[in-house]
XYZ file of C-alpha atoms in Angstrom:
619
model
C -27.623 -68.958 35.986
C -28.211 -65.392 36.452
C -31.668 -65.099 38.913
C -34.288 -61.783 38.332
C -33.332 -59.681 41.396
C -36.656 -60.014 42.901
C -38.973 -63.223 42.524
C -42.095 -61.017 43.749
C -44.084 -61.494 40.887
C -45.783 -58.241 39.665
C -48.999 -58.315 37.475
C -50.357 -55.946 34.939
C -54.211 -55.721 33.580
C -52.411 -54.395 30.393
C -49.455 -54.642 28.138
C -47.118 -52.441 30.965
C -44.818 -51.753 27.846
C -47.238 -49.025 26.521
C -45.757 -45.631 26.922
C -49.275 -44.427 28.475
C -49.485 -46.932 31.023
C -46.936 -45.811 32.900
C -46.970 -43.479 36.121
C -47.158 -39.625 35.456
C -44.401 -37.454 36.884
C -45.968 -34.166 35.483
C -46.551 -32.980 32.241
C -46.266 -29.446 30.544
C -48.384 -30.376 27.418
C -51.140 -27.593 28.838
C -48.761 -25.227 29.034
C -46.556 -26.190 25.956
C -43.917 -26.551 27.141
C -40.608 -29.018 27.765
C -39.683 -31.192 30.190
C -36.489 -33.446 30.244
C -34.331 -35.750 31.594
C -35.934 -37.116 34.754
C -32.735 -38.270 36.846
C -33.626 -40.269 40.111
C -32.189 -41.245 43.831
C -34.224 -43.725 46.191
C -33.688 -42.531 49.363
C -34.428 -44.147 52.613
C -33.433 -41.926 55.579
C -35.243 -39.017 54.422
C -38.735 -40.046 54.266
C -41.882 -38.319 55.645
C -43.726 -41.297 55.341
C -42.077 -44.011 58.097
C -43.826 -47.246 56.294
C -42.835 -45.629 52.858
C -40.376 -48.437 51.363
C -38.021 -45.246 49.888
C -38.828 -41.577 48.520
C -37.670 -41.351 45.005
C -36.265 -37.885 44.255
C -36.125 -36.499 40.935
C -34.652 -33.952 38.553
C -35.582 -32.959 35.681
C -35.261 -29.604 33.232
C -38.615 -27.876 32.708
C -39.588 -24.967 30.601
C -42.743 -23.446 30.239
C -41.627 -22.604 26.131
C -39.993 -24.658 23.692
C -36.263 -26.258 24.610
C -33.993 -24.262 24.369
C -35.987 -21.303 25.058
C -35.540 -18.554 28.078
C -36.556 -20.228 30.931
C -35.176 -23.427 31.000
C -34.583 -24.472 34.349
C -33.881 -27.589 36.855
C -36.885 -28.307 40.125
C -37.400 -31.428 41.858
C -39.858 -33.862 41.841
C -40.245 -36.522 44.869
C -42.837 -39.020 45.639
C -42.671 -41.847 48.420
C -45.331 -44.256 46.936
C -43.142 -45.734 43.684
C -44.729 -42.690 41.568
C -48.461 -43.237 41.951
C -48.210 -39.562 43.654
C -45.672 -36.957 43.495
C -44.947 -33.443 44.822
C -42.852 -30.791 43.047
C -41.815 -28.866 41.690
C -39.608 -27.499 43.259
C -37.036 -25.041 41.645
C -33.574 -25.830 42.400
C -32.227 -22.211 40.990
C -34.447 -19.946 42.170
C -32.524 -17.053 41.289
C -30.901 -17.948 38.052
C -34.859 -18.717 36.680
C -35.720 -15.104 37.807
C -32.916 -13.699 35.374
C -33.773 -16.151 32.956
C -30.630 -18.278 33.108
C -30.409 -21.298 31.492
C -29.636 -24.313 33.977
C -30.261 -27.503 32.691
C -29.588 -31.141 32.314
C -28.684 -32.649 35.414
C -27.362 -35.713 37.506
C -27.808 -37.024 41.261
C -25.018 -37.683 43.229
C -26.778 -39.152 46.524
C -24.069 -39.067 49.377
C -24.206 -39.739 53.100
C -26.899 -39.536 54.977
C -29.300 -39.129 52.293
C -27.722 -35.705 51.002
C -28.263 -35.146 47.521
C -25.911 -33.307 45.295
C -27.617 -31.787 42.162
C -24.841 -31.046 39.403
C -26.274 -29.471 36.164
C -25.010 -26.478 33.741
C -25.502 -23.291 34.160
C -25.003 -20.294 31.669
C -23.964 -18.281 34.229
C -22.383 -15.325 32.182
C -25.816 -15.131 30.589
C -24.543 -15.517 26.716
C -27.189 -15.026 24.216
C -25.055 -14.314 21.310
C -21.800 -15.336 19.518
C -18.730 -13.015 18.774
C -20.083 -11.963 15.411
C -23.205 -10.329 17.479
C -25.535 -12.782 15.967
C -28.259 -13.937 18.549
C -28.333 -17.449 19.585
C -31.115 -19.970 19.725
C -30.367 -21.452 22.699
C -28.773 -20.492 26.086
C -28.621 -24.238 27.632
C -25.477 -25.623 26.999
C -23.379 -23.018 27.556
C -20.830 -22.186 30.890
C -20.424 -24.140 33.589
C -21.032 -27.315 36.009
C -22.766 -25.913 39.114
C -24.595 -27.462 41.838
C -26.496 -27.462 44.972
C -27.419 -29.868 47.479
C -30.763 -31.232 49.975
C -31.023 -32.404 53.500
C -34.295 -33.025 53.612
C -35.064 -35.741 50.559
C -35.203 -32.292 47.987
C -38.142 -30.169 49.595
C -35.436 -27.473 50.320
C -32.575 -26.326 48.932
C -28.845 -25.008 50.256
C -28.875 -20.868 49.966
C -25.337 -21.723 48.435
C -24.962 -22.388 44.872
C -21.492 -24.049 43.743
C -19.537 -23.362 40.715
C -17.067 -26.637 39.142
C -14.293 -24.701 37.363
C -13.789 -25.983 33.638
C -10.400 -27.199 32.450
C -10.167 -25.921 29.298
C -8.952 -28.255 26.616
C -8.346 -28.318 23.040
C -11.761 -28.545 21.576
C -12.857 -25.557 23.773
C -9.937 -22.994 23.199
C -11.126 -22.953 19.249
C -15.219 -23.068 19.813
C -17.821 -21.301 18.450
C -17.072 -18.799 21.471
C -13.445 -18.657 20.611
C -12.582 -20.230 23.334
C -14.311 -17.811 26.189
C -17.354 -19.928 27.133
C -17.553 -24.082 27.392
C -19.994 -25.670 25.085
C -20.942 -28.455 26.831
C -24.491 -31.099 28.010
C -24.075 -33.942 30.424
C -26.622 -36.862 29.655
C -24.884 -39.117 32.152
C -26.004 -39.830 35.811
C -22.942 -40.247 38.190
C -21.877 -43.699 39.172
C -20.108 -45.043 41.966
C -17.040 -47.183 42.790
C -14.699 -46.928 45.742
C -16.619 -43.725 47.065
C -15.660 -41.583 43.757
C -18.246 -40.925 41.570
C -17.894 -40.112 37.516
C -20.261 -38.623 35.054
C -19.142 -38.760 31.032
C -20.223 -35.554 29.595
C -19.962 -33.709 26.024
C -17.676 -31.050 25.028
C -19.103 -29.259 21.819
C -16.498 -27.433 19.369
C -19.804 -25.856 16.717
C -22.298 -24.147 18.813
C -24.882 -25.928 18.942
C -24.978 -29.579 18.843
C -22.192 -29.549 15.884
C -18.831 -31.997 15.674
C -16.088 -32.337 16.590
C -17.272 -33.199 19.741
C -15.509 -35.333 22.545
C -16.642 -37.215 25.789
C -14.840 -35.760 29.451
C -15.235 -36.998 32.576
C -16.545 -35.450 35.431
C -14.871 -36.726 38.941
C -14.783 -36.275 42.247
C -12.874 -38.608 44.909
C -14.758 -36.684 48.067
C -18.288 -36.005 47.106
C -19.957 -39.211 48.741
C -17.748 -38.375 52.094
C -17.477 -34.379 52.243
C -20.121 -32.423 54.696
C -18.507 -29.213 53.811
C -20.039 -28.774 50.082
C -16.931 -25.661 49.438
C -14.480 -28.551 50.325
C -15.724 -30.797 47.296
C -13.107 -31.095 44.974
C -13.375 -31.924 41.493
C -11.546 -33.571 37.789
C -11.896 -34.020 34.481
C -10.681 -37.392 32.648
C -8.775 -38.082 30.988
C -5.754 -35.777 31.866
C -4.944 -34.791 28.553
C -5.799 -32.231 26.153
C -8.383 -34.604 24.141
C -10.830 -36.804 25.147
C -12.369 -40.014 23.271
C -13.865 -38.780 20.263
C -16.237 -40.227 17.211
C -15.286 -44.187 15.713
C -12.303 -44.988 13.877
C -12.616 -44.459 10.396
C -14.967 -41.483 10.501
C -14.302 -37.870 9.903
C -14.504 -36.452 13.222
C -15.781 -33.071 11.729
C -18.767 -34.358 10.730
C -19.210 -37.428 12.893
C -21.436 -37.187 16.233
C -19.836 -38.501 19.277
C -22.203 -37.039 22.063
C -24.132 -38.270 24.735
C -21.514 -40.022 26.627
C -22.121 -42.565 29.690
C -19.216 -43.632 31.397
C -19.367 -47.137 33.873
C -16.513 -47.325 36.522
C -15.974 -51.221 35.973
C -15.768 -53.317 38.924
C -13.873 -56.961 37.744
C -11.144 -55.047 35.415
C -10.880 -51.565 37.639
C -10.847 -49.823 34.192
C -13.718 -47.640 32.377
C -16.167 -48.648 29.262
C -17.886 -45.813 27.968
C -20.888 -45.504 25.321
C -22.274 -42.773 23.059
C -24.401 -41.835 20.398
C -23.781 -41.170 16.613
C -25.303 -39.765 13.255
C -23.618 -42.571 11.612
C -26.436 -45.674 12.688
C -24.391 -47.387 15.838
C -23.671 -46.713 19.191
C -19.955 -46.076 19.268
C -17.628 -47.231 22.729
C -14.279 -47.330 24.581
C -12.407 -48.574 27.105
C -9.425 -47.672 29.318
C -7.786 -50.264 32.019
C -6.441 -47.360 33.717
C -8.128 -47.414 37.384
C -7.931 -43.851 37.248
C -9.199 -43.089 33.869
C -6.633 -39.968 33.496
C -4.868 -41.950 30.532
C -5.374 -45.139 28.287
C -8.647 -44.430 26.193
C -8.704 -46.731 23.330
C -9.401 -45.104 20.008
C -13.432 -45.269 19.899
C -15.203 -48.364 17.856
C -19.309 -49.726 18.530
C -20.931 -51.134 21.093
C -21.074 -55.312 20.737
C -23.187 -57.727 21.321
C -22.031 -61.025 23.176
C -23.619 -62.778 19.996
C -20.507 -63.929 17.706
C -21.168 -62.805 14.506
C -23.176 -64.372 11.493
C -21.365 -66.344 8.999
C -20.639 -64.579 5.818
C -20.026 -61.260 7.141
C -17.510 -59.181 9.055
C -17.659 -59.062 12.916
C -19.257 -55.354 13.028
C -21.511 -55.794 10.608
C -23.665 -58.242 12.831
C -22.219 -57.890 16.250
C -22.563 -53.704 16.486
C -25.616 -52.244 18.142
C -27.478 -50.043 16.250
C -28.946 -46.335 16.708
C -30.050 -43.063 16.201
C -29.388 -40.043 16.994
C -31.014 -40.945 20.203
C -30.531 -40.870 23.906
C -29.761 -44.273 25.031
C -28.857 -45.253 29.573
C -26.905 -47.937 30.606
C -26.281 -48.939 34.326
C -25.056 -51.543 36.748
C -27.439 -53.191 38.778
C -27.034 -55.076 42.545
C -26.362 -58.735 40.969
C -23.526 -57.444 38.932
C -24.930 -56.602 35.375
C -26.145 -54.331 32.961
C -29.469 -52.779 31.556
C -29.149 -50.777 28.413
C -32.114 -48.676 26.799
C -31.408 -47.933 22.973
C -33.595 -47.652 20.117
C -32.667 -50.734 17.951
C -32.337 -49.161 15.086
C -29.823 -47.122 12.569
C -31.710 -43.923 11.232
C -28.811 -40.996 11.323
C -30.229 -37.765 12.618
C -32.796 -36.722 15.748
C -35.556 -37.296 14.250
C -35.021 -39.329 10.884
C -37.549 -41.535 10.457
C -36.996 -45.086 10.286
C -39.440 -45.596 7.109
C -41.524 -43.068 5.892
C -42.822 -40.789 8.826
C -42.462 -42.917 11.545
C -40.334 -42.227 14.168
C -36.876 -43.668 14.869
C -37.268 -43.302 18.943
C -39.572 -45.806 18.790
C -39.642 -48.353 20.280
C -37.330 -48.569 23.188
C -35.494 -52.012 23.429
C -33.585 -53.223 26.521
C -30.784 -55.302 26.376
C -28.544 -56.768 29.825
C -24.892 -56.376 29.687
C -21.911 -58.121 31.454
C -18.460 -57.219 31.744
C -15.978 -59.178 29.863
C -12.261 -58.216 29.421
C -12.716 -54.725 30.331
C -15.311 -53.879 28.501
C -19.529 -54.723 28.267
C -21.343 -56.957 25.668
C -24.877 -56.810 25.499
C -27.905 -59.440 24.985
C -30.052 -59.953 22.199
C -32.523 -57.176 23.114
C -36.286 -57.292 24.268
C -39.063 -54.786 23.396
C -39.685 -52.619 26.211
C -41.049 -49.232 25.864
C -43.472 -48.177 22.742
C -46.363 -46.314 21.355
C -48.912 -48.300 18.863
C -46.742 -48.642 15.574
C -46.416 -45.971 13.295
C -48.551 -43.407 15.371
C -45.449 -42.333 16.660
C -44.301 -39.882 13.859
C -41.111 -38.277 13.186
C -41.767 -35.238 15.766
C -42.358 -38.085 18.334
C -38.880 -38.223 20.359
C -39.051 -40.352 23.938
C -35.937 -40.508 25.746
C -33.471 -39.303 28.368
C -34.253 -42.506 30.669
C -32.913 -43.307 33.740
C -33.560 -46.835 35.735
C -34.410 -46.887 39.505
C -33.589 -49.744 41.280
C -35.755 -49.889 44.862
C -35.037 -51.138 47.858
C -37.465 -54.134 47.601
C -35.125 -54.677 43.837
C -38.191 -53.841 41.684
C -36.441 -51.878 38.583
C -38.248 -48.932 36.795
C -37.127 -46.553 34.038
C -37.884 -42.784 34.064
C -38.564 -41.091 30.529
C -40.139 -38.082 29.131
C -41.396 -37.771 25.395
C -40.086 -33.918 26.064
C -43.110 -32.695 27.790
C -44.376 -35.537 29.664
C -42.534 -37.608 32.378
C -42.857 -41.130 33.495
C -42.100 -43.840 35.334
C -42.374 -47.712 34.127
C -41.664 -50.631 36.391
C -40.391 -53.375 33.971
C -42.082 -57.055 34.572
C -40.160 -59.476 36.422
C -40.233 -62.241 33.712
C -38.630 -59.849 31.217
C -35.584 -58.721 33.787
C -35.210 -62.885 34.936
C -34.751 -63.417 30.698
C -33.005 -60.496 30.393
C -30.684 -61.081 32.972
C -30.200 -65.054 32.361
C -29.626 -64.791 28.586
C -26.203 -64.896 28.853
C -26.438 -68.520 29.505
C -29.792 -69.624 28.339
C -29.590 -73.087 26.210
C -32.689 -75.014 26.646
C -35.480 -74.680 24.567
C -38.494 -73.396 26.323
C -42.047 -75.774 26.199
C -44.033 -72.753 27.846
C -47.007 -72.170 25.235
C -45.826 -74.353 23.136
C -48.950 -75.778 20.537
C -47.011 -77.621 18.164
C -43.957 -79.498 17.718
C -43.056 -81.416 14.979
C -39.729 -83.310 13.570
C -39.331 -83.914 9.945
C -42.541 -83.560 8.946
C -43.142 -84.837 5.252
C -43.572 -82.096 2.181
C -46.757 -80.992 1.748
C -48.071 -82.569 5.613
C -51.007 -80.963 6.777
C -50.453 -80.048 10.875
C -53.814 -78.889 12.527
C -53.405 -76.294 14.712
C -55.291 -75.611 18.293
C -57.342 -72.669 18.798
C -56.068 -70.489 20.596
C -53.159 -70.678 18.014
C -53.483 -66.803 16.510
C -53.901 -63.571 18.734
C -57.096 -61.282 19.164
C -55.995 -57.697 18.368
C -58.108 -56.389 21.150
C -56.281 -58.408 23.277
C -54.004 -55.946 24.995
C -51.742 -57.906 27.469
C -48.342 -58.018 27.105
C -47.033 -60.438 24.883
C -50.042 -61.456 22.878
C -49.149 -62.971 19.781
C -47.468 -66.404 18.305
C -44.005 -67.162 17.229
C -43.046 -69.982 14.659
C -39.591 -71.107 14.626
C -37.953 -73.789 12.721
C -34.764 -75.136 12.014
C -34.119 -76.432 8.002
C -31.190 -76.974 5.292
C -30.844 -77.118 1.721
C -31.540 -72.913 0.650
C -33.922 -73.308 -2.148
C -37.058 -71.449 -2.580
C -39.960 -73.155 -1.360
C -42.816 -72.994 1.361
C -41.970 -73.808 4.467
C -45.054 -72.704 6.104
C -49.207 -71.978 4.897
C -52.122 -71.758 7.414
C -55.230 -69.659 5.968
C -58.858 -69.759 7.093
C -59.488 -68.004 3.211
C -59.472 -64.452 4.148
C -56.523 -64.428 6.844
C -53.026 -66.576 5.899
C -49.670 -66.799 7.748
C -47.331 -67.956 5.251
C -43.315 -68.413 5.810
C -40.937 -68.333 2.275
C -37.417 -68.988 1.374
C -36.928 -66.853 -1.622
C -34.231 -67.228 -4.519
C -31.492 -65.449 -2.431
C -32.384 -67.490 0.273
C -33.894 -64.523 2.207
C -36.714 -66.113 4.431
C -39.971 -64.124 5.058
C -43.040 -64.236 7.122
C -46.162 -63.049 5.382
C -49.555 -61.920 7.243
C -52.715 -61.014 4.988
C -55.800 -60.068 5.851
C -57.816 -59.650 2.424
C -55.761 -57.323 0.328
C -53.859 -55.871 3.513
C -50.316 -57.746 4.296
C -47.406 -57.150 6.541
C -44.316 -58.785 5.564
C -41.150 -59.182 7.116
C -37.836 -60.386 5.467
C -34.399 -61.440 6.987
C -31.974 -58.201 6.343
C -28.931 -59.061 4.030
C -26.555 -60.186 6.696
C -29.187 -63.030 7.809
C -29.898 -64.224 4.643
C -26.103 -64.640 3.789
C -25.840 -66.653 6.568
C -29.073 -68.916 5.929
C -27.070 -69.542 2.449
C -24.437 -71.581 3.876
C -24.859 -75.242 3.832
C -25.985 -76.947 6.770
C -29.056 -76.814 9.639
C -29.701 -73.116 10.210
C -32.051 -71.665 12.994
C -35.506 -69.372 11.642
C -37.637 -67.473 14.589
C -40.346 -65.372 13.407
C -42.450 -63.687 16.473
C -45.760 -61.737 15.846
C -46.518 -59.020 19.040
C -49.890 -58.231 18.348
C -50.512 -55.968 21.267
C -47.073 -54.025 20.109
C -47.927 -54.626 16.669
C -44.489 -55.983 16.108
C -42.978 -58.326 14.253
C -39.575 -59.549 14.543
C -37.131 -62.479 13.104
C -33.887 -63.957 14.431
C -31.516 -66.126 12.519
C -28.840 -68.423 14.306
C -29.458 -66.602 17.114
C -29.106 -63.055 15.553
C -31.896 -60.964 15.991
C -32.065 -59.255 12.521
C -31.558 -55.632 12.689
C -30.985 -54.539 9.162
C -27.412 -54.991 8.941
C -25.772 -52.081 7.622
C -27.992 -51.824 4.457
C -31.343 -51.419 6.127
C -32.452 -49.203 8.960
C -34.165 -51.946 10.556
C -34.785 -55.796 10.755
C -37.940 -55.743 12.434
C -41.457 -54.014 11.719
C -44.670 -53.173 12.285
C -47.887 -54.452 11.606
C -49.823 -52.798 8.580
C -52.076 -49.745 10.565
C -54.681 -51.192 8.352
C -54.214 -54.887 9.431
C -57.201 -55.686 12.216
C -56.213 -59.375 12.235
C -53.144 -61.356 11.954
C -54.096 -65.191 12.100
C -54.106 -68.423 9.814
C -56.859 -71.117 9.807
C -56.963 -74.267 12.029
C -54.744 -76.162 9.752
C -51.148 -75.720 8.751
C -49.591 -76.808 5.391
C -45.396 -77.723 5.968
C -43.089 -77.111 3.348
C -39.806 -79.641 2.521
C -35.999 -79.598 4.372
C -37.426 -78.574 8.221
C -35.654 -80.389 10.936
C -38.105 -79.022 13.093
C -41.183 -76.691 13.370
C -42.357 -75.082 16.679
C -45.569 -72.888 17.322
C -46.117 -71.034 20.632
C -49.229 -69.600 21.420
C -47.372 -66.583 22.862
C -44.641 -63.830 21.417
C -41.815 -65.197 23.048
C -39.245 -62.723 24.572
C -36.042 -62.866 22.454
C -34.401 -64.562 25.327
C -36.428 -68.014 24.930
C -36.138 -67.748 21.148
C -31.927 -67.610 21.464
C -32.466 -70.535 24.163
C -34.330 -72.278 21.590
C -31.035 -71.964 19.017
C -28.759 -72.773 21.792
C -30.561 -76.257 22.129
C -30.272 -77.382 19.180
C -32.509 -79.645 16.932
């Protein structure tokens, strides 16, 4: 079984998942302002401090006005105490921010010695308008790859600054620019295998952020190994004249395909490579070329290592799902994966997954292994959010990286585009995470109830410390029920009230299965999506997990060890609790319905990684 990386068990006085509980970078709310993209290297030869386990150095884009705006620059940001302090910043282009050129967006390439390469664009040729004359509304992705580098862990800078020559390919020569400046943003942070190091970026053909777009690679063989910065020499992958573009079957002049990250495989020598849509899903490809120059299969989704649900094709349950949003995958010391992605399939930047609620929340984190040259993913867990539908349509966290330390504690960076953070993620979560891939036992941790065919219309009294306290605010307060029944008729299968509060689990007429929680006249209710229910209408025992996270105000459901995410009819297969709901609870007694095998309650909201264990067992 795959082991956490580090059995140092870390403890939190609160839910560590909350967005404000994590460790402030620096923040330009006072001022307004943006802030982006905080891209990290743990460095261990450059420290002041000599009983300092590493000094984390990070990059991110600032601007004291709006993104986009005049301004917009890269400075560094180090601290040598895992975030609780930092110092910065400290601007990177100096020069280019007195002239007001746009340099943004970039990625660490940490080399020998503790040097540090920072690669980023740079509108260089200072264009502020497009060959009709008309003015432009923003200057930062526009020219070129240049970069810079530190000795001294990022306090100072190299007087040189280094300009990456473009190769020009088909979706530049007929841009908005006509072809005489690269529209362009990398997203990526450069990985590492055999002492090269890649970065997947985006070409743009409509200024700004319009399709066609396509995914190049960024490569150099000598970075890691070069003293002489001039001598670095640099590629673009593939060799051709196109790169990977949007999913099969899409028009690729409407279709997103941005956002690329690229992983230098290490079983199968070839690349995988993910992106972001406007369609719902995260599209991917794959070459099993070692050099990436040729190969690229035509682009399809992200999978899950999940088979898919009976009753429906393979992409409809076994495709990841989301936004418009920035998503970070990368390979870890023991061999896997960590993905951050939103869980969700609302089409634009900011579309709102129901009403005005935003779609870049929350984050979900799944673990990935390689597998025939390419990644599948884990059922995912909940890992970054703000309280339920406070986080409105304007609210827009991303551009995450993940530290790994030297004593293997993992973190993620993240800004919500004017504050940065940093987030260690518990130990239990990363040992589920990382294990899922072979979890089959049913867990007994928490567990208040079991029962095995238990008559219609049984009365089950329940402890209690059965249902959560809202004010309770440690991580993964709340209960989950799971049972596994046959024969899809309508019918309760579940009733606990105390004659205010209830808890009540249906199978309706379609054979759709849905946990209920009232409080008065306020209920939440959550309902398996279309492709779960079709499934729970085939004949036989099927597998029902509902799991209430108060202190996320979350609820969730998985089916035969799908966690339901909408399918491709809804946006979502989870939810949130009702703003209005103040208590979500049943009474000290439980009424069971007809046809369960077996019914399970847990005094805890079990990670998704139990509840799939708890399929894989069995009855």
């Amino acid at each position: 079984a795959w082991l956490v990386l580090s059995l140092v068990v870390c403890t939190f006085a609160s839910d560590w998942r909350l967005l404000s509980n994590g460790r402030t970078m620096y923040s330009e709310v006072s001022r307004g302002g943006y802030m982006d993209q905080p891209y990290c290297s743990v460095l261990t030869q450059k420290k002041l401090n000599s009983s300092a386990l590493s000094r984390w150095l990070c990059v991110v884009t600032l601007n004291d006005s709006p993104e986009g705006h005049p301004g917009e620059h890269i400075a560094a940001f180090y601290s040598e105490n895992q975030g609780v302090t930092w110092e910065g910043p400290v601007i990177i282009h100096p020069e280019l921010l007195k002239g007001q050129i746009a340099n943004s967006y970039s990625a660490n390439i940490k080399a020998a010695s503790d040097r540090v390469y920072v690669v980023s664009g740079g509108n260089l040729n200072n264009i502020t308008h497009l060959p009709s004359g008309k003015v432009i509304t923003r200057t930062d992705e526009l020219g070129y790859f240049i970069y810079r580098y530190t000795d001294d862990g990022g306090a100072t800078w190299s007087p040189e600054l280094y300009n990456i020559s473009t190769r020009q390919t088909a979706i530049d020569r007929n841009n908005s620019f006509d072809g005489k400046t690269s529209i362009f943003w990398n997203v990526d942070q450069f990985k590492v295998r055999d002492n090269s190091v890649y970065a997947m970026f985006t070409k743009i053909n409509q200024y700004v952020q319009n399709p066609p777009e396509q995914g190049f690679v960024l490569h150099s063989p000598n970075a890691m190994t070069e003293t002489d910065a001039s001598k670095i020499t640099w590629d673009f992958l593939p060799s051709g004249d196109d790169g990977p573009g949007c999913p099969v079957g899409f028009d690729p002049k409407s279709t997103v395909a941005e956002e690329w990250h690229v992983i230098p495989l290490h079983q199968s020598g070839g690349f995988y490579a993910i992106f972001r849509t406007n369609v719902g899903l995260l599209g991917a490809t794959q070459t099993s070329d070692p050099t990436g120059k040729t190969g690229w299969l035509p682009s399809t989704y992200a999978r899950f290592q999940q088979p898919p649900l009976p009753g429906t094709t393979a992409n409809i349950t076994t495709s990841l799902k989301n936004p418009r949003g920035p998503i970070t995958l990368k390979r870890f010391s023991n061999g896997l994966y960590l993905l951050l992605w939103f869980n969700n399939g609302a089409d634009s930047f900011q579309t709102a997954v129901s009403g005005s609620i935003s779609s870049r929340n929350p984050y979900w984190l799944s673990s990935g292994m390689e597998v025939n040259g390419s990644i599948v993913f884990s059922q995912p867990e909940i890992v970054l959010y703000i309280n339920g539908s406070h986080a409105t349509g304007a609210f827009r966290i991303g551009y995450p990286d993940f530290i790994q330390d030297v004593d293997d504690s993992i973190w993620i960076t993240e800004t919500d585009k004017s504050t940065a953070r940093v987030h260690r993620i518990d130990d239990a979560l990363l040992f589920h995470l990382f294990g899922q891939f072979n979890v089959s036992e049913a867990t007994s941790d928490d567990l208040l109830l079991s029962i095995t065919s238990p008559a219609d219309g049984s009365t089950a009294t329940l402890p209690s410390n059965t249902w959560p306290s809202l004010s309770n605010q440690s991580a993964h307060n709340g209960f989950t029920i799971d049972l596994w029944i046959s024969d899809a008729k309508p019918k309760q299968l579940f009733h606990s009230s105390d004659g205010i509060n209830a808890i009540t689990i249906k199978q309706g007429n379609d054979s759709s299965i849905s946990l209920q929680a009232t409080q008065g006249t306020v209920a939440t209710t959550l309902t398996t999506d279309l492709a779960c229910t079709k499934a729970l209408a085939f004949a036989g025992q099927h597998y029902v997990a509902f799991t209430v996270d108060a202190t996320a105000r979350l609820v969730t459901v998985m089916v035969d060890g799908k966690l339901c995410d909408g399918s491709l009819v809804s946006t979502r297969g989870w939810g949130w609790l009702s703003d209005d709901q103040t208590k979500v609870q049943g009474g000290s007694t439980a009424v069971l319905g007809p046809d369960i095998s077996l019914i399970r309650v847990y005094g805890r909201a079990l990670y998704t990684s139990e509840v799939l264990g708890n399929f894989r067992a069995g009855v």
